[in-house]
Amino acid sequence: MSYSPHALLHLQPRPPPQPPLCFGSIPFPSQSLTQFKKFRKSNFSLKLYNNGSKSGVFGRTSGVIRSSVAEESNGAAEQKPKQQAVVKRPYPFHEIELKWQCYWEENRTFRTPDEIDTSKPKYYVLDMFPYPSGAGLHVGHPLGYTATDILARFKRMQGYNVLHPMGWDAFGLPAEQYAIETGTHPKITTLKNIDRFRSQLKSLGFSYDWDREISTTEPEYYRWTQWIFLQLLKRGLAYQAEVPVNWCPALGTVLANEEVIDGLSERGGHPVIRKPMKQWMLKITAYADRLLDDLDDLDWPESIKEMQRNWIGRSEGAEMEFPILSSDGLERGTKITIYTTRPDTIFGATYLVVAPEHPLLSTFVSTAQRETVEEYIDLASRKSDLERTELQKEKTGVFSGCYAKNPVNGEAVPIWVADYVLGSYGTGAIMAVPAHDTRDFEFASKFDIPIRWVVMPDDKNISGSKKAYSGEGTVINSSNSTLALDINDLSSKEAASKVIDWAEKTTHGKKKVNFKLRDWLFARQRYWGEPIPVVFLDDTGETVPILETELPLTLPELDDFSPTGTGEPPLSKAVSWVKTKDPLSGKPARRETSTMPQWAGSCWYYLRFMDPKNSEELVEKRKEMYWNQVDVYVGGAEHAVLHLLYSRFWHKVLYDIGAVSTKEPFKCVINQGIILGEVQYIAYKDSDGNFISADSGTAVEHQQEIIPEEKVMKSGDSFVLKDNPDICLIARSHKMSKSRGNVVNPDDVVSEYGADSLRLYEMFMGPLRDSKTWNTSGIEGVHRFLGRTWRLVVGSPLSDGTFKDGTVVTDGEPTLEQLRSLHKCIAKVTEEIEATRFNTGISAMMEFLNAAYKWQNHPRLVIEAFVLLLSPYAPHMAEELWFRLGHSKSLAYEPFPKADPAYLKESTIVLPVQINGKTRGTIQVEETCSEEDAFQLATQDEKLSKYLDGKSIKKRIFVPGKILNVILDRENVKAAAR
């Protein structure tokens, strides 16, 4: 078992030997005690002892942190430790949290058995696979983990079979680069990082089933990743092709487009070039339609679904052929095929654009332009696809020196080479219609190419604009009687359809559905990844899959896993591993030396959690059919078009081969917001060191200085210096990162406030899906709430800061007011957990606590229900209070309280009060209020009392729940009115 570093802060000198610890009627597990003792370094031990009570619960320390390092006199004499001041805490989180984490671990409280009662409903709640880095967690990480833990605990208490596992996406470039830099094998650093992450997660009390823990680096796991690859290969969905890739010489590997920023590698900032390489590809495009259509039925954020729709980029249009012309204007016999979504604008095409990597470019570029074109191709090779297609960037290009013929009007149009067209999209060539496409318009304007309008907007006001019009309208200037094609005066849709019909009849083109989605580049020239399970025959080069019975193909141990510098992967250095034989024919062969990308292992891990120890199949059919889809999947929006799309693709393939029973893996996806670092207040100073207000026009030109929060105050909507309110400051928050120095370590927060306070604060900061700014001082509020909860149940602390055993609750019957407060809280907390509005659920509990502090007695029935409500949020405190309330078992499976509708009705009404038939005011009364009680309330009302005090009353008319009418002498009424 791993303990968080904060536990070490509470080590104390060894006490004398004590009797065995017990937990209520259940002996506290001896193994846990053994684990505690592991912390006993030479002079330190955890101060745990039996307090002599019958229950045998943990004795309570005084909160004193004492050093037992001996002070020596003359180098020998041992002195007694100096007495330290008593540390008083709102509640003893430093004791109870470690205690209950040990209990949960030893009793495997949250284990989901392999064999379960399938008649019960199931709930599968999952966090996106974390990558365990050496930096460990920062306080932004537990946001989503806490949310899923609340849901998991809540559903267990509602009687569901809950699957809530954790594992590690541990292959990939970061671990390999660190290994190269330090000379440490990536396996060693990966295991170390996993241990750190696991320790931190356990210190936060998350109810994961650690028996199901998996890592993508385990051969028992990636055996099935390799098995899935073989299924893709069998179905023709895995293939090799020579494609232009992002090659980083410094890292020695191919990078995905998303890993390249401004021509540099995201990792390390090294130059990246484009070059053709033979690579493994996965045919995700074969599933493009299904990936698009099935989005509609998913309970996902609409923004994520829209990102996937745009990434898939389905479009309907036409492929048209433009014959290439020789220098004398004759057709060469070679044609450029373009793809367009606007065939209705073909008469407005005044030039063509081909991608720098277009395969025909070298065959038609003119001699005069060849050197210029080659220089441009080299320049374009250094840019990523994302950079090249950035809408805001200035358009660049060069003329090829050659022309093509527009098939609909016979015009010769110049062929340009420009990097805003990608060889990987469509045909790698476009017809440019500058009047009706913004990019083409910008390009044509820059290079003085003719612009011809062929679509008239229905809104005449737009037609006068000097910008491109990309919408639809009525077609103009689009007729050729010689070719019998006239689309003038047709709508854009009618014209497009007519052009396609004409093209298919004349063999100049055809209707085409296209996708922006490209096949998945599935090879990496790295060491730290899953080996690809194929061999290549030496004599023929034929690709042969290895037998499924030989899986896993394990990664060989290498001492030198640095890049080769030649493009050959590091695995090529494992010569004895590379050289092999085809198991069927016995012919000499060599293994594939590229490895799978990091995304491979995370594509299907949610399935393995259902059956993690199965050595016979990916997942047992019966278990997969029960656990079905992941009910709630929580993670960052940055995975929208990579992990989530790749997982959906693999899942659909597995569905097609009968390995899974559902078409989609994740029923509901929730993206948690980002926790930003604490606000930094920035002031500007001139060259003489004088402060300049940030709202002055010249402030940003001067040096900056970060101002401590205690020297800042708010003035209106601005922040100013306390000592000089005329100086406005800039307040900024940034995403937490080591480079900015704004990372908050959760271990530090747990040490000072406890895990429950951290959990509660992260949920209380605001809606789960919103980004929010960390404020360490803000945690004080929820910490005080937990302290007040503790004292409500346990009582006030003793003079030394410790607390008595047991509780101060009473066994009497609760009052109607208490039951109403409780059930109102139950209803609100239940509703808000189910809607993942955790912050407002906490607010409801705070309101209850405020009401409870006004009661003279605190009935057990009410307090126990409140403890159960609190338990998903603050499980350590709730477990301890539950135990103190006399229960011998964990509350993890106790039924979650249900609100009784009878107590949710409004108990009071507004009763109008009339004096001699005229309404003079209202009073708040119980629905069952008697006439006498209503009258007494009226006499106490400030507004009504002036009519009633000392007055002669003839009679009272009372209609329960409707009205109270008091009849007075008229003179009395007039006097009161005056």
PDB file of C-alpha atoms in Angstrom, residues 528-614:
ATOM      1  CA  TRP A 528       8.637   3.026 -25.747  1.00  0.00           C
ATOM      2  CA  GLY A 529       5.488   1.690 -27.363  1.00  0.00           C
ATOM      3  CA  GLU A 530       3.662  -1.495 -28.288  1.00  0.00           C
ATOM      4  CA  PRO A 531       5.534  -3.626 -30.870  1.00  0.00           C
ATOM      5  CA  ILE A 532       3.558  -4.091 -34.080  1.00  0.00           C
ATOM      6  CA  PRO A 533       2.914  -7.854 -34.439  1.00  0.00           C
ATOM      7  CA  VAL A 534       4.043  -8.472 -38.031  1.00  0.00           C
ATOM      8  CA  VAL A 535       7.164  -9.752 -39.777  1.00  0.00           C
ATOM      9  CA  PHE A 536       8.494  -9.110 -43.287  1.00  0.00           C
ATOM     10  CA  LEU A 537       9.871 -12.052 -45.289  1.00  0.00           C
ATOM     11  CA  ASP A 538      13.486 -11.476 -46.304  1.00  0.00           C
ATOM     12  CA  ASP A 539      13.103 -12.879 -49.836  1.00  0.00           C
ATOM     13  CA  THR A 540       9.856 -11.197 -50.914  1.00  0.00           C
ATOM     14  CA  GLY A 541       9.244  -8.410 -48.379  1.00  0.00           C
ATOM     15  CA  GLU A 542       5.742  -9.830 -47.851  1.00  0.00           C
ATOM     16  CA  THR A 543       4.005  -8.730 -44.660  1.00  0.00           C
ATOM     17  CA  VAL A 544       3.027 -11.678 -42.442  1.00  0.00           C
ATOM     18  CA  PRO A 545       1.064 -11.280 -39.194  1.00  0.00           C
ATOM     19  CA  ILE A 546       2.417 -13.254 -36.270  1.00  0.00           C
ATOM     20  CA  LEU A 547       0.176 -15.957 -34.835  1.00  0.00           C
ATOM     21  CA  GLU A 548      -2.316 -14.893 -32.188  1.00  0.00           C
ATOM     22  CA  THR A 549      -1.015 -17.721 -30.017  1.00  0.00           C
ATOM     23  CA  GLU A 550       2.397 -15.991 -29.969  1.00  0.00           C
ATOM     24  CA  LEU A 551       1.011 -12.820 -28.443  1.00  0.00           C
ATOM     25  CA  PRO A 552       2.141 -10.788 -26.662  1.00  0.00           C
ATOM     26  CA  LEU A 553       5.113  -9.832 -28.776  1.00  0.00           C
ATOM     27  CA  THR A 554       7.066  -8.230 -25.948  1.00  0.00           C
ATOM     28  CA  LEU A 555       9.259  -5.187 -26.176  1.00  0.00           C
ATOM     29  CA  PRO A 556      12.943  -6.180 -26.023  1.00  0.00           C
ATOM     30  CA  GLU A 557      15.186  -4.699 -23.351  1.00  0.00           C
ATOM     31  CA  LEU A 558      17.491  -2.057 -24.839  1.00  0.00           C
ATOM     32  CA  ASP A 559      20.300  -0.150 -23.175  1.00  0.00           C
ATOM     33  CA  ASP A 560      20.447   2.361 -26.017  1.00  0.00           C
ATOM     34  CA  PHE A 561      17.012   3.574 -27.024  1.00  0.00           C
ATOM     35  CA  SER A 562      18.055   6.947 -28.435  1.00  0.00           C
ATOM     36  CA  PRO A 563      17.073   7.879 -32.031  1.00  0.00           C
ATOM     37  CA  THR A 564      19.267   6.397 -34.739  1.00  0.00           C
ATOM     38  CA  GLY A 565      19.413   9.654 -36.704  1.00  0.00           C
ATOM     39  CA  THR A 566      18.731   7.786 -39.937  1.00  0.00           C
ATOM     40  CA  GLY A 567      14.973   7.433 -39.662  1.00  0.00           C
ATOM     41  CA  GLU A 568      15.322   3.822 -38.579  1.00  0.00           C
ATOM     42  CA  PRO A 569      13.491   3.263 -35.279  1.00  0.00           C
ATOM     43  CA  PRO A 570      15.484   2.525 -32.097  1.00  0.00           C
ATOM     44  CA  LEU A 571      14.173  -1.069 -32.137  1.00  0.00           C
ATOM     45  CA  SER A 572      16.380  -1.701 -35.177  1.00  0.00           C
ATOM     46  CA  LYS A 573      19.270  -1.803 -32.667  1.00  0.00           C
ATOM     47  CA  ALA A 574      17.824  -4.980 -31.130  1.00  0.00           C
ATOM     48  CA  VAL A 575      19.376  -7.090 -33.878  1.00  0.00           C
ATOM     49  CA  SER A 576      18.691 -10.528 -32.370  1.00  0.00           C
ATOM     50  CA  TRP A 577      15.067  -9.526 -31.765  1.00  0.00           C
ATOM     51  CA  VAL A 578      14.602  -8.094 -35.266  1.00  0.00           C
ATOM     52  CA  LYS A 579      15.934 -11.204 -37.001  1.00  0.00           C
ATOM     53  CA  THR A 580      13.360 -13.981 -36.814  1.00  0.00           C
ATOM     54  CA  LYS A 581      11.540 -16.620 -38.858  1.00  0.00           C
ATOM     55  CA  ASP A 582       8.069 -16.824 -40.262  1.00  0.00           C
ATOM     56  CA  PRO A 583       6.406 -19.355 -37.914  1.00  0.00           C
ATOM     57  CA  LEU A 584       4.408 -20.949 -40.743  1.00  0.00           C
ATOM     58  CA  SER A 585       6.936 -21.226 -43.577  1.00  0.00           C
ATOM     59  CA  GLY A 586      10.123 -21.104 -41.529  1.00  0.00           C
ATOM     60  CA  LYS A 587      11.588 -18.525 -43.921  1.00  0.00           C
ATOM     61  CA  PRO A 588      13.955 -15.861 -42.598  1.00  0.00           C
ATOM     62  CA  ALA A 589      12.154 -12.665 -41.714  1.00  0.00           C
ATOM     63  CA  ARG A 590      12.586  -9.429 -39.815  1.00  0.00           C
ATOM     64  CA  ARG A 591      10.239  -7.821 -37.324  1.00  0.00           C
ATOM     65  CA  GLU A 592       8.590  -4.430 -37.702  1.00  0.00           C
ATOM     66  CA  THR A 593      10.708  -1.931 -35.765  1.00  0.00           C
ATOM     67  CA  SER A 594       8.207   0.940 -35.578  1.00  0.00           C
ATOM     68  CA  THR A 595       5.918   0.885 -32.569  1.00  0.00           C
ATOM     69  CA  MET A 596       2.297   1.853 -32.070  1.00  0.00           C
ATOM     70  CA  PRO A 597       1.380   5.426 -31.085  1.00  0.00           C
ATOM     71  CA  GLN A 598       0.419   6.309 -27.523  1.00  0.00           C
ATOM     72  CA  TRP A 599      -3.263   6.439 -28.514  1.00  0.00           C
ATOM     73  CA  ALA A 600      -3.340   2.675 -29.185  1.00  0.00           C
ATOM     74  CA  GLY A 601      -3.484   1.506 -25.587  1.00  0.00           C
ATOM     75  CA  SER A 602      -6.057   4.093 -24.557  1.00  0.00           C
ATOM     76  CA  CYS A 603      -8.459   3.199 -27.381  1.00  0.00           C
ATOM     77  CA  TRP A 604      -9.991   0.236 -25.592  1.00  0.00           C
ATOM     78  CA  TYR A 605      -8.948   0.230 -21.918  1.00  0.00           C
ATOM     79  CA  TYR A 606     -12.536   0.816 -20.774  1.00  0.00           C
ATOM     80  CA  LEU A 607     -13.315  -2.707 -22.030  1.00  0.00           C
ATOM     81  CA  ARG A 608     -10.412  -4.315 -20.200  1.00  0.00           C
ATOM     82  CA  PHE A 609     -11.565  -2.874 -16.876  1.00  0.00           C
ATOM     83  CA  MET A 610     -14.647  -5.074 -17.225  1.00  0.00           C
ATOM     84  CA  ASP A 611     -12.497  -8.215 -17.202  1.00  0.00           C
ATOM     85  CA  PRO A 612      -8.862  -7.259 -16.437  1.00  0.00           C
ATOM     86  CA  LYS A 613      -7.451 -10.696 -15.615  1.00  0.00           C
ATOM     87  CA  ASN A 614      -8.871 -12.595 -18.608  1.00  0.00           C
TER      88      ASN A 614
END
